[in-house]
Amino acid sequence: MRVLVAGATGYLGSRLVPRLLAGHTVRCLARDPGKLRDVPWAPDVEVVRGDVLDRDGVRRAAEAVDVLYYLVHSMNTRGFADLDRRAAESVAAAAGDAGLRRVVYLGGLHPAGGQGLSAHLASRAEVGRIFLDGPVPAIVLQAGVVIGSGSASFEMLRYLTERLPVSVTPRWVHTRTQPIAVRDVLAYLVAAADLPGAPNRTFDIGGPDVLTYADMMRGYARVAGLPRRVIVPVPLLTPRLSGQWVNLVTPVPRSIAMPLIESLEHEAVCTEDDLRALLPTPATPTPYERAVELALLRIRDADVESHWSAASAAGAPADPLPTDPAWSGGSVRTDERSVRCDVPPQRLWEVVEGIGGEHGWYSFPLAWAVRGWLDRLAGGVGLRRGRRHPARLQLGDALDWWRVEELDRGRRLRLRAEMKVPGRAWLEITVTPDGAGSLYRQRAVFVPHGLAGQLYWWAVWPFHGIVFGGMARNITGAARDSQ
């Protein structure tokens, strides 16, 4: 089957495309094809430049296509309701012009009747009606909070829970909703292309748990290993004030947070489960806490590099993609340094591989020693372990309070911290040729755990220039002096 995906640069679209490629030929419609240049599946799709407001352009993109996936919305744009209305009308008409067999759209789960909905939910419902009233049969899936790293709703939940041990919240924390794992949403979207007949209707989709927002925050805390969150509802806290508060304590933009918060005032619970009954082999829906666990796998010890690389494999919905917004994926703090050095890469690497133990860490020895003593007092390993060999490292070696997690000899060394710290930390050093000399790069990465982790990072941040800056300067200086 040939499918066209409008919205392939978005959160769900970028994760849907590789799953469609398992059985279909995929074409993507994008205003800026450059945004898809670095996604892992780019070589396997046809990318067409176009705008959903351009009916003729969409019709041309839809030529020789069977199914159109419409995953476009303009929530963070002023006047988004009018813009989304015009775009849906344009695409519905173009689908008819091109003779498509089906349109698949993902809207929002909302109370029956649709009266008094927030601007965001009302717009999603209106777009669904436009496709249902259009010339091509449409399947409109309606989902509530999508649980997956990168989903705006999940990111807001993540940051609020991790950063606020005590939350003063409005009454919507007691509104019921039926969250759904991103992998289940993707499975339903893929299945929608192959449903028999020509259904033209909405389908509610949700996970197995009906929860309040407060339940979701507490469930997230349990999975993430955080202390139980204290949630204090305040009836007079309006959505506008809530939006300002979210904007203050999380990196989620206010233009996105406000519509999401307003929508949380409406109960979002499935009224039917008809779609699962139509599937040939319906899967068991993912429980909420399992969905959170899968979402948090995006930050895992063995794959922390995905946070600082340009792209990663799209094997699981939790994996990051270049199209994800910069504020998604949880808090990852970094300190990066680079120094050009007029010594051969091999000589510079010898100094890098010899760090720690008797050679020390090339900066502010007293600070390293004090931190080691404090770690031992807290029950950690401190700096007492030293190193196995004075000059060479092996994968898995203990190195003071670090562990060698990756070693590409001559080019890259990555260390994972085993000290007592409210989060997880890594130190990566790379050496690359630079003309007649070398380029030394150093990157410290810290993934804070809860509010304590955030406070820890900012408490030690003033010393980074001395510790990490001095380390970069002194390692390269030692390589020069040893020539």
Short mmCIF file of C-alpha atoms in Angstrom, two decimals:
data_model
loop_
_atom_site.label_atom_id
_atom_site.label_comp_id
_atom_site.label_asym_id
_atom_site.label_seq_id
_atom_site.Cartn_x
_atom_site.Cartn_y
_atom_site.Cartn_z
CA MET A 1 0.00 0.00 0.00
CA ARG A 2 1.15 3.55 -0.73
CA VAL A 3 0.71 6.10 2.03
CA LEU A 4 1.31 9.83 2.38
CA VAL A 5 2.19 11.24 5.82
CA ALA A 6 1.49 14.91 6.48
CA GLY A 7 3.20 15.83 9.75
CA ALA A 8 6.20 13.50 9.49
CA THR A 9 8.39 16.07 11.26
CA GLY A 10 6.18 16.00 14.36
CA TYR A 11 6.44 13.82 17.44
CA LEU A 12 4.04 11.06 16.34
CA GLY A 13 4.65 11.36 12.61
CA SER A 14 8.40 10.88 12.97
CA ARG A 15 7.78 7.69 14.93
CA LEU A 16 4.95 6.43 12.74
CA VAL A 17 6.88 6.51 9.46
CA PRO A 18 9.40 3.73 10.27
CA ARG A 19 6.54 1.50 11.40
CA LEU A 20 4.63 2.10 8.19
CA LEU A 21 7.77 1.24 6.22
CA ALA A 22 7.52 -2.33 7.54
CA GLY A 23 4.70 -2.99 5.07
CA HIS A 24 4.03 0.09 2.96
CA THR A 25 5.62 2.54 0.56
CA VAL A 26 5.81 5.90 2.31
CA ARG A 27 5.85 9.46 0.99
CA CYS A 28 6.19 12.42 3.36
CA LEU A 29 4.79 15.92 2.84
CA ALA A 30 6.91 18.61 4.52
CA ARG A 31 7.14 22.38 4.25
CA ASP A 32 10.85 22.09 5.01
CA PRO A 33 12.26 18.75 3.77
CA GLY A 34 15.56 19.64 5.43
CA LYS A 35 14.03 18.78 8.80
CA LEU A 36 13.90 15.15 7.72
CA ARG A 37 17.46 15.03 6.44
CA ASP A 38 18.96 13.43 9.56
CA VAL A 39 16.20 11.06 10.67
CA PRO A 40 17.33 7.41 10.50
CA TRP A 41 14.63 6.43 8.00
CA ALA A 42 15.21 9.31 5.55
CA PRO A 43 16.77 7.13 2.80
CA ASP A 44 13.72 4.85 2.76
CA VAL A 45 11.01 7.43 2.04
CA GLU A 46 10.14 9.91 -0.67
CA VAL A 47 9.98 13.46 0.69
CA VAL A 48 7.83 16.01 -1.15
CA ARG A 49 7.94 19.71 -0.38
CA GLY A 50 4.48 21.12 0.21
CA ASP A 51 2.11 23.01 2.49
CA VAL A 52 -1.19 21.62 3.78
CA LEU A 53 -2.81 25.00 2.97
CA ASP A 54 -2.01 24.49 -0.72
CA ARG A 55 -4.76 22.25 -2.12
CA ASP A 56 -3.08 21.73 -5.49
CA GLY A 57 0.25 20.96 -3.87
CA VAL A 58 -1.33 18.34 -1.60
CA ARG A 59 -3.20 16.82 -4.54
CA ARG A 60 0.07 16.43 -6.46
CA ALA A 61 1.75 14.90 -3.42
CA ALA A 62 -1.18 12.46 -3.06
CA GLU A 63 -1.04 11.15 -6.62
CA ALA A 64 -0.90 7.34 -6.76
CA VAL A 65 -1.43 7.18 -2.98
CA ASP A 66 -4.01 5.02 -1.16
CA VAL A 67 -4.06 6.41 2.39
CA LEU A 68 -3.25 9.84 3.80
CA TYR A 69 -2.18 10.25 7.44
CA TYR A 70 -2.91 13.74 8.71
CA LEU A 71 -0.89 14.48 11.86
CA VAL A 72 -0.66 18.24 11.57
CA HIS A 73 -1.77 20.83 14.11
CA SER A 74 -0.70 24.38 14.94
CA MET A 75 -1.21 24.52 18.70
CA ASN A 76 1.76 26.80 19.35
CA THR A 77 0.71 29.35 16.69
CA ARG A 78 -1.52 32.36 17.28
CA GLY A 79 -4.95 31.82 15.71
CA PHE A 80 -4.27 28.08 15.49
CA ALA A 81 -7.96 27.14 15.30
CA ASP A 82 -8.54 29.13 12.10
CA LEU A 83 -5.27 27.89 10.61
CA ASP A 84 -6.08 24.25 11.38
CA ARG A 85 -9.61 24.64 9.98
CA ARG A 86 -8.36 26.00 6.66
CA ALA A 87 -5.61 23.35 6.45
CA ALA A 88 -8.07 20.50 7.09
CA GLU A 89 -10.51 21.83 4.48
CA SER A 90 -7.65 22.10 1.97
CA VAL A 91 -6.37 18.57 2.63
CA ALA A 92 -9.86 16.99 2.66
CA ALA A 93 -10.62 18.54 -0.75
CA ALA A 94 -7.21 17.52 -2.14
CA ALA A 95 -7.76 13.94 -0.92
CA GLY A 96 -10.98 13.86 -2.91
CA ASP A 97 -9.29 15.35 -5.97
CA ALA A 98 -6.58 12.67 -5.82
CA GLY A 99 -9.07 9.82 -5.37
CA LEU A 100 -7.63 8.54 -2.10
CA ARG A 101 -9.20 5.54 -0.41
CA ARG A 102 -8.87 6.76 3.19
CA VAL A 103 -7.77 9.57 5.48
CA VAL A 104 -6.47 8.79 8.99
CA TYR A 105 -6.42 11.60 11.54
CA LEU A 106 -5.44 11.65 15.22
CA GLY A 107 -7.57 13.99 17.31
CA GLY A 108 -8.19 14.53 21.01
CA LEU A 109 -10.30 12.48 23.39
CA HIS A 110 -13.09 14.66 24.79
CA PRO A 111 -16.52 14.40 26.44
CA ALA A 112 -19.43 13.44 24.22
CA GLY A 113 -21.33 16.39 22.79
CA GLY A 114 -18.29 18.63 22.61
CA GLN A 115 -19.90 21.51 24.48
CA GLY A 116 -17.70 24.04 26.25
CA LEU A 117 -14.44 22.46 25.15
CA SER A 118 -11.10 24.24 25.42
CA ALA A 119 -9.90 25.98 22.26
CA HIS A 120 -7.38 23.19 21.67
CA LEU A 121 -9.87 20.31 22.00
CA ALA A 122 -12.58 22.17 20.09
CA SER A 123 -10.15 22.70 17.21
CA ARG A 124 -9.12 19.03 17.15
CA ALA A 125 -12.78 17.99 17.16
CA GLU A 126 -13.56 20.43 14.34
CA VAL A 127 -10.74 19.08 12.19
CA GLY A 128 -12.07 15.57 12.75
CA ARG A 129 -15.57 16.62 11.62
CA ILE A 130 -14.13 18.25 8.49
CA PHE A 131 -12.54 14.97 7.45
CA LEU A 132 -15.63 12.94 8.34
CA ASP A 133 -17.77 15.29 6.23
CA GLY A 134 -15.23 15.29 3.39
CA PRO A 135 -15.28 13.38 0.09
CA VAL A 136 -12.98 10.58 1.33
CA PRO A 137 -13.89 8.13 4.14
CA ALA A 138 -11.97 9.05 7.30
CA ILE A 139 -10.87 7.24 10.43
CA VAL A 140 -10.55 9.72 13.28
CA LEU A 141 -8.72 8.32 16.30
CA GLN A 142 -9.28 10.22 19.56
CA ALA A 143 -6.57 9.95 22.23
CA GLY A 144 -5.96 11.62 25.57
CA VAL A 145 -2.56 12.11 27.21
CA VAL A 146 0.10 10.28 25.18
CA ILE A 147 2.81 8.77 27.38
CA GLY A 148 6.14 8.87 25.60
CA SER A 149 9.37 10.82 25.80
CA GLY A 150 8.96 13.83 23.50
CA SER A 151 5.17 14.05 23.78
CA ALA A 152 4.30 17.57 24.98
CA SER A 153 1.76 16.25 27.48
CA PHE A 154 4.22 13.75 28.91
CA GLU A 155 7.06 16.26 29.06
CA MET A 156 4.90 18.65 31.09
CA LEU A 157 4.02 15.80 33.45
CA ARG A 158 7.67 14.75 33.68
CA TYR A 159 9.03 18.18 34.58
CA LEU A 160 6.27 19.02 37.06
CA THR A 161 6.75 15.73 38.88
CA GLU A 162 10.53 15.71 38.89
CA ARG A 163 11.03 19.34 39.89
CA LEU A 164 8.24 19.81 42.44
CA PRO A 165 8.14 17.55 45.52
CA VAL A 166 5.15 19.65 46.64
CA SER A 167 2.75 20.94 43.98
CA VAL A 168 0.08 23.60 44.45
CA THR A 169 -2.33 22.77 41.66
CA PRO A 170 -5.75 23.78 40.32
CA ARG A 171 -8.82 21.59 40.47
CA TRP A 172 -8.06 19.87 37.15
CA VAL A 173 -5.62 17.53 38.93
CA HIS A 174 -8.73 15.56 39.93
CA THR A 175 -10.16 15.35 36.40
CA ARG A 176 -10.21 11.81 35.06
CA THR A 177 -8.25 10.90 31.94
CA GLN A 178 -7.25 7.71 30.17
CA PRO A 179 -3.56 7.99 29.20
CA ILE A 180 -2.18 5.85 26.40
CA ALA A 181 1.35 4.66 25.64
CA VAL A 182 2.86 6.08 22.47
CA ARG A 183 3.55 2.57 21.18
CA ASP A 184 -0.17 1.78 21.44
CA VAL A 185 -1.08 4.97 19.57
CA LEU A 186 1.34 4.02 16.80
CA ALA A 187 -0.05 0.48 16.63
CA TYR A 188 -3.60 1.83 16.22
CA LEU A 189 -2.47 4.30 13.55
CA VAL A 190 -0.71 1.58 11.56
CA ALA A 191 -3.74 -0.73 11.86
CA ALA A 192 -6.10 2.03 10.67
CA ALA A 193 -4.68 1.82 7.15
CA ASP A 194 -5.81 -1.79 6.75
CA LEU A 195 -9.26 -1.77 8.34
CA PRO A 196 -11.69 -3.53 6.00
CA GLY A 197 -14.52 -1.70 4.28
CA ALA A 198 -14.88 2.06 4.22
CA PRO A 199 -15.57 3.13 7.81
CA ASN A 200 -16.15 6.83 8.27
CA ARG A 201 -16.22 7.41 12.01
CA THR A 202 -14.35 8.24 15.20
CA PHE A 203 -12.67 5.66 17.44
CA ASP A 204 -11.71 6.34 21.05
CA ILE A 205 -8.30 4.93 21.98
CA GLY A 206 -6.81 4.76 25.48
CA GLY A 207 -4.81 2.65 27.86
CA PRO A 208 -6.26 0.30 30.47
CA ASP A 209 -6.05 2.81 33.37
CA VAL A 210 -8.43 5.68 34.14
CA LEU A 211 -6.50 8.14 36.33
CA THR A 212 -6.52 11.70 37.55
CA TYR A 213 -3.57 13.97 36.80
CA ALA A 214 -2.61 13.64 40.46
CA ASP A 215 -2.61 9.84 40.05
CA MET A 216 -0.34 10.19 37.02
CA MET A 217 2.13 12.41 38.91
CA ARG A 218 2.31 9.95 41.80
CA GLY A 219 2.64 7.00 39.40
CA TYR A 220 5.46 8.76 37.55
CA ALA A 221 7.23 9.38 40.87
CA ARG A 222 6.99 5.68 41.78
CA VAL A 223 8.47 4.56 38.46
CA ALA A 224 11.21 7.20 38.54
CA GLY A 225 12.17 6.31 42.11
CA LEU A 226 11.21 9.72 43.50
CA PRO A 227 9.67 10.32 46.93
CA ARG A 228 5.89 10.44 47.03
CA ARG A 229 4.69 13.76 45.59
CA VAL A 230 2.49 15.98 47.77
CA ILE A 231 -0.26 17.59 45.68
CA VAL A 232 -2.28 20.44 47.15
CA PRO A 233 -5.25 21.49 44.94
CA VAL A 234 -6.24 25.16 45.04
CA PRO A 235 -9.68 25.80 43.45
CA LEU A 236 -8.93 29.47 42.68
CA LEU A 237 -5.84 28.70 40.58
CA THR A 238 -7.00 29.47 37.02
CA PRO A 239 -5.65 27.80 33.85
CA ARG A 240 -3.93 31.08 32.93
CA LEU A 241 -2.11 31.20 36.26
CA SER A 242 -1.33 27.48 35.91
CA GLY A 243 0.16 28.16 32.50
CA GLN A 244 2.40 30.87 33.93
CA TRP A 245 3.54 28.49 36.67
CA VAL A 246 4.31 25.68 34.22
CA ASN A 247 6.23 28.15 32.07
CA LEU A 248 8.28 29.14 35.13
CA VAL A 249 9.24 25.68 36.41
CA THR A 250 9.46 23.69 33.15
CA PRO A 251 11.03 24.29 29.73
CA VAL A 252 7.72 23.54 27.96
CA PRO A 253 6.84 26.74 26.05
CA ARG A 254 3.84 28.66 27.37
CA SER A 255 2.24 28.60 23.90
CA ILE A 256 2.05 24.81 24.20
CA ALA A 257 1.46 24.50 27.94
CA MET A 258 -1.58 26.80 28.01
CA PRO A 259 -3.75 24.84 25.52
CA LEU A 260 -2.77 21.57 27.20
CA ILE A 261 -3.71 22.86 30.66
CA GLU A 262 -7.04 24.23 29.44
CA SER A 263 -7.79 20.82 27.91
CA LEU A 264 -7.06 19.04 31.20
CA GLU A 265 -10.19 20.60 32.68
CA HIS A 266 -12.25 18.21 30.53
CA GLU A 267 -12.65 14.54 31.33
CA ALA A 268 -10.94 12.41 28.68
CA VAL A 269 -12.19 8.86 29.10
CA CYS A 270 -13.03 6.42 26.30
CA THR A 271 -16.74 5.78 25.73
CA GLU A 272 -16.14 2.79 23.44
CA ASP A 273 -13.39 0.34 22.47
CA ASP A 274 -14.62 -0.63 19.02
CA LEU A 275 -11.28 -0.34 17.23
CA ARG A 276 -9.64 -3.16 19.19
CA ALA A 277 -12.50 -5.47 18.29
CA LEU A 278 -11.83 -4.79 14.58
CA LEU A 279 -8.14 -5.67 14.74
CA PRO A 280 -7.16 -9.18 13.61
CA THR A 281 -4.80 -9.67 16.59
CA PRO A 282 -5.49 -6.96 19.17
CA ALA A 283 -2.57 -6.40 21.53
CA THR A 284 -2.96 -5.92 25.28
CA PRO A 285 -2.98 -2.18 26.08
CA THR A 286 0.08 -0.95 27.98
CA PRO A 287 -0.58 -0.06 31.65
CA TYR A 288 0.23 3.52 32.62
CA GLU A 289 3.25 2.82 34.84
CA ARG A 290 4.72 0.46 32.27
CA ALA A 291 4.29 3.20 29.66
CA VAL A 292 6.16 5.63 31.92
CA GLU A 293 8.91 3.07 32.44
CA LEU A 294 9.30 2.68 28.67
CA ALA A 295 9.34 6.44 28.20
CA LEU A 296 12.11 6.82 30.77
CA LEU A 297 14.23 4.25 28.95
CA ARG A 298 15.24 7.11 26.70
CA ILE A 299 17.70 8.04 29.46
CA ARG A 300 19.52 4.78 30.09
CA ASP A 301 23.08 4.26 31.14
CA ALA A 302 24.14 2.37 28.05
CA ASP A 303 22.58 4.87 25.66
CA VAL A 304 23.23 8.24 27.27
CA GLU A 305 25.04 9.32 24.14
CA SER A 306 21.68 9.59 22.39
CA HIS A 307 21.25 12.87 24.26
CA TRP A 308 24.20 14.49 22.61
CA SER A 309 24.26 12.92 19.17
CA ALA A 310 22.62 14.19 16.02
CA ALA A 311 20.43 11.14 15.59
CA SER A 312 19.73 7.70 16.94
CA ALA A 313 18.01 4.58 15.73
CA ALA A 314 14.24 4.72 15.75
CA GLY A 315 13.83 1.20 17.04
CA ALA A 316 11.59 2.17 19.96
CA PRO A 317 9.12 5.05 20.35
CA ALA A 318 11.13 6.30 23.35
CA ASP A 319 14.25 6.86 21.28
CA PRO A 320 15.05 10.51 20.48
CA LEU A 321 14.87 11.88 16.96
CA PRO A 322 16.40 15.03 15.45
CA THR A 323 12.85 16.35 14.93
CA ASP A 324 12.07 16.32 18.68
CA PRO A 325 11.94 19.77 20.34
CA ALA A 326 15.00 20.82 22.32
CA TRP A 327 12.98 20.99 25.55
CA SER A 328 11.86 17.36 25.42
CA GLY A 329 13.52 14.30 26.91
CA GLY A 330 13.98 15.43 30.49
CA SER A 331 16.72 17.51 32.05
CA VAL A 332 20.21 16.78 30.76
CA ARG A 333 22.86 19.23 31.98
CA THR A 334 26.17 19.50 30.09
CA ASP A 335 29.48 21.27 30.36
CA GLU A 336 31.46 21.25 27.11
CA ARG A 337 35.03 22.39 26.51
CA SER A 338 37.36 22.20 23.51
CA VAL A 339 41.02 23.15 23.10
CA ARG A 340 43.16 23.09 19.98
CA CYS A 341 46.59 21.64 20.71
CA ASP A 342 49.77 21.69 18.59
CA VAL A 343 50.79 18.14 19.45
CA PRO A 344 50.11 14.90 17.57
CA PRO A 345 46.86 13.12 18.51
CA GLN A 346 48.78 10.07 19.76
CA ARG A 347 50.72 12.10 22.31
CA LEU A 348 47.61 13.90 23.53
CA TRP A 349 45.82 10.58 23.88
CA GLU A 350 48.62 9.18 26.06
CA VAL A 351 47.94 11.95 28.58
CA VAL A 352 44.16 11.38 28.37
CA GLU A 353 44.46 7.64 28.95
CA GLY A 354 46.74 8.26 31.91
CA ILE A 355 44.34 10.45 33.91
CA GLY A 356 43.29 9.58 37.43
CA GLY A 357 45.11 7.53 40.02
CA GLU A 358 48.59 8.89 40.72
CA HIS A 359 48.40 11.35 37.82
CA GLY A 360 45.28 13.02 39.22
CA TRP A 361 42.69 14.98 37.23
CA TYR A 362 44.79 17.95 36.14
CA SER A 363 42.78 20.64 37.92
CA PHE A 364 42.12 21.97 41.43
CA PRO A 365 43.42 18.90 43.33
CA LEU A 366 41.95 20.14 46.61
CA ALA A 367 38.42 20.24 45.12
CA TRP A 368 38.75 16.67 43.81
CA ALA A 369 40.11 15.53 47.17
CA VAL A 370 37.32 17.21 49.14
CA ARG A 371 34.69 15.74 46.84
CA GLY A 372 36.26 12.32 47.32
CA TRP A 373 36.19 12.65 51.12
CA LEU A 374 32.55 13.75 51.04
CA ASP A 375 31.70 10.79 48.83
CA ARG A 376 33.31 8.37 51.27
CA LEU A 377 31.45 9.96 54.19
CA ALA A 378 28.22 9.40 52.23
CA GLY A 379 29.09 5.72 51.73
CA GLY A 380 30.50 6.09 48.22
CA VAL A 381 33.75 4.87 46.69
CA GLY A 382 35.58 8.21 46.86
CA LEU A 383 38.93 8.52 45.10
CA ARG A 384 40.50 5.52 46.85
CA ARG A 385 40.21 2.98 44.01
CA GLY A 386 42.92 4.47 41.79
CA ARG A 387 43.46 2.59 38.55
CA ARG A 388 44.47 -0.93 37.51
CA HIS A 389 47.38 0.08 35.20
CA PRO A 390 49.35 3.35 35.31
CA ALA A 391 49.13 4.02 31.56
CA ARG A 392 46.47 1.89 29.89
CA LEU A 393 42.75 1.51 30.47
CA GLN A 394 40.40 -1.33 29.61
CA LEU A 395 36.65 -1.32 29.13
CA GLY A 396 35.00 -1.79 32.53
CA ASP A 397 38.03 -0.61 34.55
CA ALA A 398 37.46 1.29 37.80
CA LEU A 399 39.12 4.71 37.67
CA ASP A 400 38.85 6.46 41.04
CA TRP A 401 35.10 7.12 41.33
CA TRP A 402 34.53 6.52 37.61
CA ARG A 403 33.98 3.39 35.53
CA VAL A 404 35.26 3.08 31.94
CA GLU A 405 32.02 2.71 30.00
CA GLU A 406 33.37 3.15 26.47
CA LEU A 407 36.91 3.12 25.12
CA ASP A 408 37.86 3.73 21.50
CA ARG A 409 41.61 3.85 22.04
CA GLY A 410 43.25 6.87 20.53
CA ARG A 411 39.96 8.66 19.96
CA ARG A 412 37.36 8.50 22.72
CA LEU A 413 37.04 7.73 26.41
CA ARG A 414 33.70 7.79 28.25
CA LEU A 415 33.51 7.43 32.01
CA ARG A 416 30.40 6.80 34.12
CA ALA A 417 30.39 8.24 37.63
CA GLU A 418 29.93 5.81 40.53
CA MET A 419 30.06 8.46 43.26
CA LYS A 420 27.06 9.25 45.45
CA VAL A 421 25.19 11.88 43.48
CA PRO A 422 21.46 12.72 43.03
CA GLY A 423 21.40 11.67 39.40
CA ARG A 424 23.70 10.08 36.85
CA ALA A 425 26.89 11.58 35.47
CA TRP A 426 29.33 10.90 32.66
CA LEU A 427 32.59 12.42 31.47
CA GLU A 428 33.58 12.00 27.83
CA ILE A 429 36.90 13.00 26.27
CA THR A 430 37.66 12.80 22.56
CA VAL A 431 40.85 13.45 20.59
CA THR A 432 40.74 14.14 16.86
CA PRO A 433 43.38 15.23 14.33
CA ASP A 434 43.37 18.95 13.55
CA GLY A 435 45.82 19.83 10.83
CA ALA A 436 49.31 19.27 12.22
CA GLY A 437 47.94 19.11 15.75
CA SER A 438 44.92 17.85 17.69
CA LEU A 439 41.51 18.93 18.90
CA TYR A 440 40.69 18.03 22.50
CA ARG A 441 36.97 17.86 23.36
CA GLN A 442 35.61 17.31 26.85
CA ARG A 443 31.98 16.87 27.79
CA ALA A 444 30.50 16.39 31.25
CA VAL A 445 26.88 15.18 31.27
CA PHE A 446 24.58 15.09 34.29
CA VAL A 447 21.04 13.69 34.35
CA PRO A 448 19.52 15.05 37.60
CA HIS A 449 17.20 12.93 39.72
CA GLY A 450 14.34 15.02 41.07
CA LEU A 451 14.69 18.42 42.71
CA ALA A 452 17.78 17.31 44.65
CA GLY A 453 19.55 16.66 41.36
CA GLN A 454 18.63 20.07 40.00
CA LEU A 455 19.87 21.79 43.16
CA TYR A 456 23.09 19.76 43.12
CA TRP A 457 23.89 20.81 39.55
CA TRP A 458 23.40 24.49 40.25
CA ALA A 459 25.33 24.25 43.52
CA VAL A 460 28.45 22.92 41.77
CA TRP A 461 28.00 24.92 38.55
CA PRO A 462 30.07 27.94 39.74
CA PHE A 463 33.09 25.62 40.10
CA HIS A 464 32.87 24.15 36.59
CA GLY A 465 35.10 26.80 35.08
CA ILE A 466 37.84 25.96 37.58
CA VAL A 467 37.45 22.19 37.57
CA PHE A 468 36.44 21.35 33.99
CA GLY A 469 38.02 24.36 32.34
CA GLY A 470 41.27 23.77 34.18
CA MET A 471 41.18 20.10 33.30
CA ALA A 472 40.94 20.83 29.55
CA ARG A 473 43.72 23.42 29.67
CA ASN A 474 46.07 21.37 31.83
CA ILE A 475 45.68 18.08 29.94
CA THR A 476 46.56 19.78 26.66
CA GLY A 477 49.33 21.70 28.42
CA ALA A 478 50.79 18.48 29.81
CA ALA A 479 50.80 16.99 26.31
CA ARG A 480 52.76 20.01 25.01
CA ASP A 481 55.26 19.91 27.89
CA SER A 482 55.96 16.22 27.36
CA GLN A 483 57.18 16.65 23.78
#
